[in-house]
Amino acid sequence: MADEVARETRHHRIVVIGTGFAGIGMAVRLKQAGYDDFVVLERADDVGGTWRDNTYPGCRCDVPSHLYSFSFAPNPDWSSTFSPQPEIEDYLRKVTDRFDVRRHIRFGHAVEAAYWEGGQWRIRTSQGEFTAQLLLSGMGPLAEPSVPKLPGIESFEGEVFHSAQWDHDLDLSGRKVAVIGTGASAIQFVPAIQPEVEELHLFQRTPPWVLPRPDRRITEVEKAVFRRFPLVQKAVRAGIYWGRESMVLGFAKLPSIMKQVQKVAEKHLERQVRDPLLRAKLTPDFTLGCKRVLISDDYYPAITKPNVEVVIDGVAEVTPTGIVTADGVKHEVDTIIYGTGFRVTDLPVMDMVHGRDGLSLREAWSGGMEAHLGTAVSGFPNFFLLIGPNTGLGHSSMVFMIESQIAYILDALKTMDSEGLQRVEVRPEVQRAFVDGVRSSMRNTVWTRGGCTSWYLDSEGRNTTLWPSFTFRFRQLTRHFDSADYQTLAM
């Protein structure tokens, strides 16, 4: 029935793409602000975004539960201080239904392209076209898996899949498994599958720094208190938030602080890995924080087991029955699992969205991804990004950043209504000033000076993903929409 309505009602004032935290949060706030003429386009058959798609064993959040949720929809029933994936996915479903936004969602509508034409957006989907005055993208950076092009992979006779596309029908018991990558996903699923497999060959290009995970079960008494006294949970959330904000000092202000935190990681490694040769393989040669900081208590113990081999020589080629490394050694495997992350600096939205004169985001970003406040892009009228360039975090909850951007977009809508504006487009000089400021702030951060190459950086070595300051500063900047920063057209 919903699809029939979508086919009949093709024009909406607002089209939102995606139903992760960004899309669902945007939809809820639109309704609360009195905007009802909108649809949310979703390629899958349910909400959840990356928390719907990533179902690998051991998947959980590395931001504390009480902070990794909407401020307007606290959840008193988290099972532990760091939420497992099924609970986060379920939380997003409950928020969707509680705030009655499911009726605005068009499932099975994969966005293929969007063009600014005739003063409005034309959006082509797998189930037809929509037009809209405003286009809001909630397609986050963890949406499209990054799969390396390994020489000879097409000849491999075994099973191959990415951690974000986990094959739950495949029984790994007794299999010889190659895991490519040692990032945030791998350190979660490796301990989960290690006891099942016969052999696990872990191909590591660069070892990560790993800190202990301060996780614990949340008691039933605590849950009851949170339900009965919401202000208590709000206070807990505030405490977590400010504790996390203090970490910015090490990441972006005084990188020398990270050397002290690094000692904790070094002790953690020394305590859990007794073999000095293996410990040497697992010791990074860069400052903690330069790459994403990982937290785990079971990763190191898992890879010290007799059935696990840590391989540090690069992959030379894949054969029908295994992987040959640069040192000429052949590793016989029947399963390859990619733990290689996502296309963070090569977002699919870059090819989908075309602004004035047919210019795509990829063409506009030929010099690197950039947007004013990570939200508006010059040359793309009435278009706003959620989780856009330089809004990522290395220390806190992305939901905080998303809510800041949502507030900015809502103020843009209210301003358009109050000032009678049909179109707004950020001025290029305003965008340039903001981006220059971000890049200047980035120079002395651990991400730039920490001695590593990471997925935070694009092909030119620019950090176009992270926010180099406190999140409360970002909230201050996005609190109000200033039409003077935009080229406008009245109705």
mmCIF file of C-alpha atoms in Angstrom, residues 7-222:
data_model
loop_
_atom_site.group_PDB
_atom_site.id
_atom_site.type_symbol
_atom_site.label_atom_id
_atom_site.label_comp_id
_atom_site.label_asym_id
_atom_site.label_seq_id
_atom_site.Cartn_x
_atom_site.Cartn_y
_atom_site.Cartn_z
ATOM 1 C CA ARG A 7 3.671 6.196 -6.986
ATOM 2 C CA GLU A 8 0.619 8.456 -6.782
ATOM 3 C CA THR A 9 2.271 11.223 -4.724
ATOM 4 C CA ARG A 10 5.587 11.930 -6.392
ATOM 5 C CA HIS A 11 6.231 15.481 -5.277
ATOM 6 C CA HIS A 12 7.097 16.328 -1.694
ATOM 7 C CA ARG A 13 8.553 19.427 -0.195
ATOM 8 C CA ILE A 14 11.368 17.413 1.376
ATOM 9 C CA VAL A 15 13.053 14.137 0.438
ATOM 10 C CA VAL A 16 15.356 12.490 2.973
ATOM 11 C CA ILE A 17 17.728 9.670 1.968
ATOM 12 C CA GLY A 18 18.501 6.850 4.400
ATOM 13 C CA THR A 19 17.078 5.457 7.634
ATOM 14 C CA GLY A 20 20.078 5.246 9.923
ATOM 15 C CA PHE A 21 20.439 7.577 12.899
ATOM 16 C CA ALA A 22 20.661 10.582 10.551
ATOM 17 C CA GLY A 23 17.569 9.865 8.474
ATOM 18 C CA ILE A 24 15.373 8.728 11.359
ATOM 19 C CA GLY A 25 16.473 11.627 13.564
ATOM 20 C CA MET A 26 15.757 14.075 10.745
ATOM 21 C CA ALA A 27 12.316 12.574 10.142
ATOM 22 C CA VAL A 28 11.352 12.736 13.814
ATOM 23 C CA ARG A 29 12.420 16.342 14.172
ATOM 24 C CA LEU A 30 10.646 17.341 10.946
ATOM 25 C CA LYS A 31 7.389 15.972 12.291
ATOM 26 C CA GLN A 32 7.879 17.612 15.668
ATOM 27 C CA ALA A 33 8.485 20.942 13.928
ATOM 28 C CA GLY A 34 5.226 20.599 11.999
ATOM 29 C CA TYR A 35 6.633 19.527 8.621
ATOM 30 C CA ASP A 36 4.621 16.601 7.309
ATOM 31 C CA ASP A 37 5.169 16.839 3.546
ATOM 32 C CA PHE A 38 8.262 14.645 3.322
ATOM 33 C CA VAL A 39 9.351 11.119 2.452
ATOM 34 C CA VAL A 40 12.365 9.087 3.481
ATOM 35 C CA LEU A 41 13.856 6.895 0.757
ATOM 36 C CA GLU A 42 15.440 3.638 1.916
ATOM 37 C CA ARG A 43 17.026 0.969 -0.298
ATOM 38 C CA ALA A 44 16.502 -1.853 2.229
ATOM 39 C CA ASP A 45 13.310 -3.309 3.688
ATOM 40 C CA ASP A 46 13.740 -1.930 7.210
ATOM 41 C CA VAL A 47 15.364 0.926 9.104
ATOM 42 C CA GLY A 48 18.744 0.859 10.814
ATOM 43 C CA GLY A 49 21.437 1.913 8.348
ATOM 44 C CA THR A 50 24.840 0.537 9.276
ATOM 45 C CA TRP A 51 23.326 -1.073 12.392
ATOM 46 C CA ARG A 52 20.953 -3.036 10.186
ATOM 47 C CA ASP A 53 23.616 -4.089 7.707
ATOM 48 C CA ASN A 54 26.472 -4.984 10.062
ATOM 49 C CA THR A 55 25.364 -8.191 11.742
ATOM 50 C CA TYR A 56 28.724 -9.923 12.047
ATOM 51 C CA PRO A 57 29.379 -11.923 15.227
ATOM 52 C CA GLY A 58 30.451 -9.717 18.121
ATOM 53 C CA CYS A 59 29.267 -6.464 16.538
ATOM 54 C CA ARG A 60 28.733 -3.716 19.103
ATOM 55 C CA CYS A 61 29.243 0.014 19.587
ATOM 56 C CA ASP A 62 32.473 1.462 20.996
ATOM 57 C CA VAL A 63 30.706 4.574 22.316
ATOM 58 C CA PRO A 64 28.882 4.223 25.671
ATOM 59 C CA SER A 65 25.222 3.293 25.253
ATOM 60 C CA HIS A 66 23.700 6.238 27.127
ATOM 61 C CA LEU A 67 25.494 8.672 24.824
ATOM 62 C CA TYR A 68 24.916 6.707 21.617
ATOM 63 C CA SER A 69 21.207 7.496 21.410
ATOM 64 C CA PHE A 70 18.965 10.459 20.636
ATOM 65 C CA SER A 71 18.707 13.090 23.353
ATOM 66 C CA PHE A 72 14.946 13.175 22.753
ATOM 67 C CA ALA A 73 14.557 9.387 23.041
ATOM 68 C CA PRO A 74 16.622 7.967 25.926
ATOM 69 C CA ASN A 75 16.625 4.202 26.336
ATOM 70 C CA PRO A 76 16.600 3.022 29.973
ATOM 71 C CA ASP A 77 16.861 -0.623 28.950
ATOM 72 C CA TRP A 78 20.360 -0.944 27.462
ATOM 73 C CA SER A 79 21.759 -4.297 28.577
ATOM 74 C CA SER A 80 25.349 -3.123 28.939
ATOM 75 C CA THR A 81 27.429 0.021 28.986
ATOM 76 C CA PHE A 82 28.482 -0.621 25.352
ATOM 77 C CA SER A 83 25.473 -1.676 23.281
ATOM 78 C CA PRO A 84 25.454 -4.760 21.046
ATOM 79 C CA GLN A 85 24.286 -4.328 17.457
ATOM 80 C CA PRO A 86 20.871 -6.032 17.802
ATOM 81 C CA GLU A 87 19.880 -3.635 20.582
ATOM 82 C CA ILE A 88 20.873 -0.540 18.582
ATOM 83 C CA GLU A 89 18.963 -1.778 15.548
ATOM 84 C CA ASP A 90 15.942 -2.497 17.741
ATOM 85 C CA TYR A 91 16.255 0.958 19.317
ATOM 86 C CA LEU A 92 16.050 2.617 15.882
ATOM 87 C CA ARG A 93 12.981 0.539 15.008
ATOM 88 C CA LYS A 94 11.275 1.571 18.244
ATOM 89 C CA VAL A 95 12.066 5.260 17.694
ATOM 90 C CA THR A 96 10.693 4.996 14.154
ATOM 91 C CA ASP A 97 7.395 3.604 15.407
ATOM 92 C CA ARG A 98 7.143 5.653 18.597
ATOM 93 C CA PHE A 99 7.337 8.908 16.635
ATOM 94 C CA ASP A 100 5.172 7.661 13.747
ATOM 95 C CA VAL A 101 7.668 8.172 10.933
ATOM 96 C CA ARG A 102 7.380 4.719 9.368
ATOM 97 C CA ARG A 103 4.487 5.904 7.212
ATOM 98 C CA HIS A 104 6.832 8.458 5.633
ATOM 99 C CA ILE A 105 9.385 5.828 4.620
ATOM 100 C CA ARG A 106 9.487 4.264 1.154
ATOM 101 C CA PHE A 107 11.326 0.982 1.568
ATOM 102 C CA GLY A 108 12.958 -0.714 -1.409
ATOM 103 C CA HIS A 109 13.652 2.669 -3.007
ATOM 104 C CA ALA A 110 17.355 2.739 -3.779
ATOM 105 C CA VAL A 111 18.391 6.237 -4.848
ATOM 106 C CA GLU A 112 20.206 6.052 -8.188
ATOM 107 C CA ALA A 113 20.650 9.735 -9.000
ATOM 108 C CA ALA A 114 19.459 13.208 -8.035
ATOM 109 C CA TYR A 115 19.533 16.321 -10.241
ATOM 110 C CA TRP A 116 18.807 19.987 -9.552
ATOM 111 C CA GLU A 117 16.534 20.937 -12.443
ATOM 112 C CA GLY A 118 14.046 23.738 -12.933
ATOM 113 C CA GLY A 119 14.366 25.028 -9.394
ATOM 114 C CA GLN A 120 13.748 21.698 -7.706
ATOM 115 C CA TRP A 121 15.338 18.314 -7.097
ATOM 116 C CA ARG A 122 14.532 15.359 -9.311
ATOM 117 C CA ILE A 123 15.391 12.091 -7.610
ATOM 118 C CA ARG A 124 15.536 8.839 -9.560
ATOM 119 C CA THR A 125 15.057 5.656 -7.543
ATOM 120 C CA SER A 126 14.799 1.956 -8.297
ATOM 121 C CA GLN A 127 11.016 2.394 -8.116
ATOM 122 C CA GLY A 128 10.502 5.590 -10.030
ATOM 123 C CA GLU A 129 11.071 9.323 -9.653
ATOM 124 C CA PHE A 130 10.350 11.917 -7.001
ATOM 125 C CA THR A 131 10.645 15.675 -7.052
ATOM 126 C CA ALA A 132 11.274 17.889 -4.057
ATOM 127 C CA GLN A 133 12.106 21.432 -3.047
ATOM 128 C CA LEU A 134 14.770 20.212 -0.624
ATOM 129 C CA LEU A 135 17.004 17.140 -0.630
ATOM 130 C CA LEU A 136 18.532 15.951 2.645
ATOM 131 C CA SER A 137 21.125 13.169 2.546
ATOM 132 C CA GLY A 138 21.398 10.876 5.550
ATOM 133 C CA MET A 139 23.714 8.425 3.800
ATOM 134 C CA GLY A 140 26.504 8.030 6.301
ATOM 135 C CA PRO A 141 30.147 7.135 5.605
ATOM 136 C CA LEU A 142 29.720 3.571 6.895
ATOM 137 C CA ALA A 143 27.214 2.585 4.229
ATOM 138 C CA GLU A 144 29.272 1.139 1.381
ATOM 139 C CA PRO A 145 31.853 -1.592 2.108
ATOM 140 C CA SER A 146 35.398 -1.072 0.872
ATOM 141 C CA VAL A 147 36.635 -4.224 -0.852
ATOM 142 C CA PRO A 148 40.286 -4.393 -1.941
ATOM 143 C CA LYS A 149 41.099 -5.591 -5.437
ATOM 144 C CA LEU A 150 43.305 -8.555 -4.655
ATOM 145 C CA PRO A 151 45.138 -10.020 -7.670
ATOM 146 C CA GLY A 152 43.617 -13.362 -8.619
ATOM 147 C CA ILE A 153 40.597 -13.103 -6.326
ATOM 148 C CA GLU A 154 38.292 -14.130 -9.175
ATOM 149 C CA SER A 155 40.012 -17.515 -9.291
ATOM 150 C CA PHE A 156 39.396 -18.326 -5.627
ATOM 151 C CA GLU A 157 37.227 -21.409 -5.242
ATOM 152 C CA GLY A 158 36.141 -20.819 -1.663
ATOM 153 C CA GLU A 159 33.733 -18.444 0.033
ATOM 154 C CA VAL A 160 34.340 -14.667 0.061
ATOM 155 C CA PHE A 161 32.393 -11.938 1.846
ATOM 156 C CA HIS A 162 32.808 -8.590 3.637
ATOM 157 C CA SER A 163 32.080 -8.249 7.344
ATOM 158 C CA ALA A 164 29.255 -5.816 6.507
ATOM 159 C CA GLN A 165 27.673 -8.508 4.310
ATOM 160 C CA TRP A 166 28.131 -11.436 6.677
ATOM 161 C CA ASP A 167 27.127 -14.842 5.308
ATOM 162 C CA HIS A 168 25.138 -16.269 8.216
ATOM 163 C CA ASP A 169 24.287 -19.384 6.206
ATOM 164 C CA LEU A 170 27.928 -20.406 6.095
ATOM 165 C CA ASP A 171 29.045 -22.663 8.926
ATOM 166 C CA LEU A 172 32.627 -21.713 9.749
ATOM 167 C CA SER A 173 33.218 -24.798 11.869
ATOM 168 C CA GLY A 174 36.379 -26.568 10.762
ATOM 169 C CA ARG A 175 37.102 -24.086 7.984
ATOM 170 C CA LYS A 176 40.430 -22.454 7.164
ATOM 171 C CA VAL A 177 39.653 -18.754 7.224
ATOM 172 C CA ALA A 178 41.636 -15.741 6.037
ATOM 173 C CA VAL A 179 40.692 -12.413 7.588
ATOM 174 C CA ILE A 180 41.916 -9.387 5.648
ATOM 175 C CA GLY A 181 42.280 -6.349 7.887
ATOM 176 C CA THR A 182 42.613 -5.580 11.599
ATOM 177 C CA GLY A 183 40.300 -2.623 12.069
ATOM 178 C CA ALA A 184 37.266 -1.985 14.268
ATOM 179 C CA SER A 185 35.141 -4.764 12.757
ATOM 180 C CA ALA A 186 37.859 -7.410 12.685
ATOM 181 C CA ILE A 187 38.780 -7.039 16.337
ATOM 182 C CA GLN A 188 35.144 -7.770 17.170
ATOM 183 C CA PHE A 189 34.440 -10.740 14.917
ATOM 184 C CA VAL A 190 37.849 -12.444 15.154
ATOM 185 C CA PRO A 191 37.341 -13.409 18.820
ATOM 186 C CA ALA A 192 33.816 -14.579 17.987
ATOM 187 C CA ILE A 193 34.838 -16.952 15.176
ATOM 188 C CA GLN A 194 38.248 -18.068 16.474
ATOM 189 C CA PRO A 195 36.877 -20.942 18.592
ATOM 190 C CA GLU A 196 34.877 -22.292 15.620
ATOM 191 C CA VAL A 197 37.397 -22.362 12.809
ATOM 192 C CA GLU A 198 40.172 -24.888 12.255
ATOM 193 C CA GLU A 199 42.658 -22.216 11.186
ATOM 194 C CA LEU A 200 42.498 -18.440 11.196
ATOM 195 C CA HIS A 201 45.044 -16.518 9.119
ATOM 196 C CA LEU A 202 44.873 -12.844 10.109
ATOM 197 C CA PHE A 203 46.400 -10.618 7.430
ATOM 198 C CA GLN A 204 47.549 -7.434 9.110
ATOM 199 C CA ARG A 205 48.866 -4.463 7.162
ATOM 200 C CA THR A 206 49.166 -2.117 10.134
ATOM 201 C CA PRO A 207 48.583 -3.102 13.777
ATOM 202 C CA PRO A 208 46.076 -0.957 15.691
ATOM 203 C CA TRP A 209 46.407 0.401 19.195
ATOM 204 C CA VAL A 210 43.927 -1.400 21.452
ATOM 205 C CA LEU A 211 42.725 -0.154 24.831
ATOM 206 C CA PRO A 212 40.811 -2.182 27.446
ATOM 207 C CA ARG A 213 37.036 -2.137 27.058
ATOM 208 C CA PRO A 214 35.390 -0.844 30.267
ATOM 209 C CA ASP A 215 32.178 -2.764 29.595
ATOM 210 C CA ARG A 216 29.768 -4.185 32.142
ATOM 211 C CA ARG A 217 26.185 -5.334 32.420
ATOM 212 C CA ILE A 218 23.661 -2.687 33.467
ATOM 213 C CA THR A 219 21.738 -4.025 36.438
ATOM 214 C CA GLU A 220 17.954 -4.323 36.631
ATOM 215 C CA VAL A 221 18.017 -1.873 39.539
ATOM 216 C CA GLU A 222 19.790 0.724 37.383
#
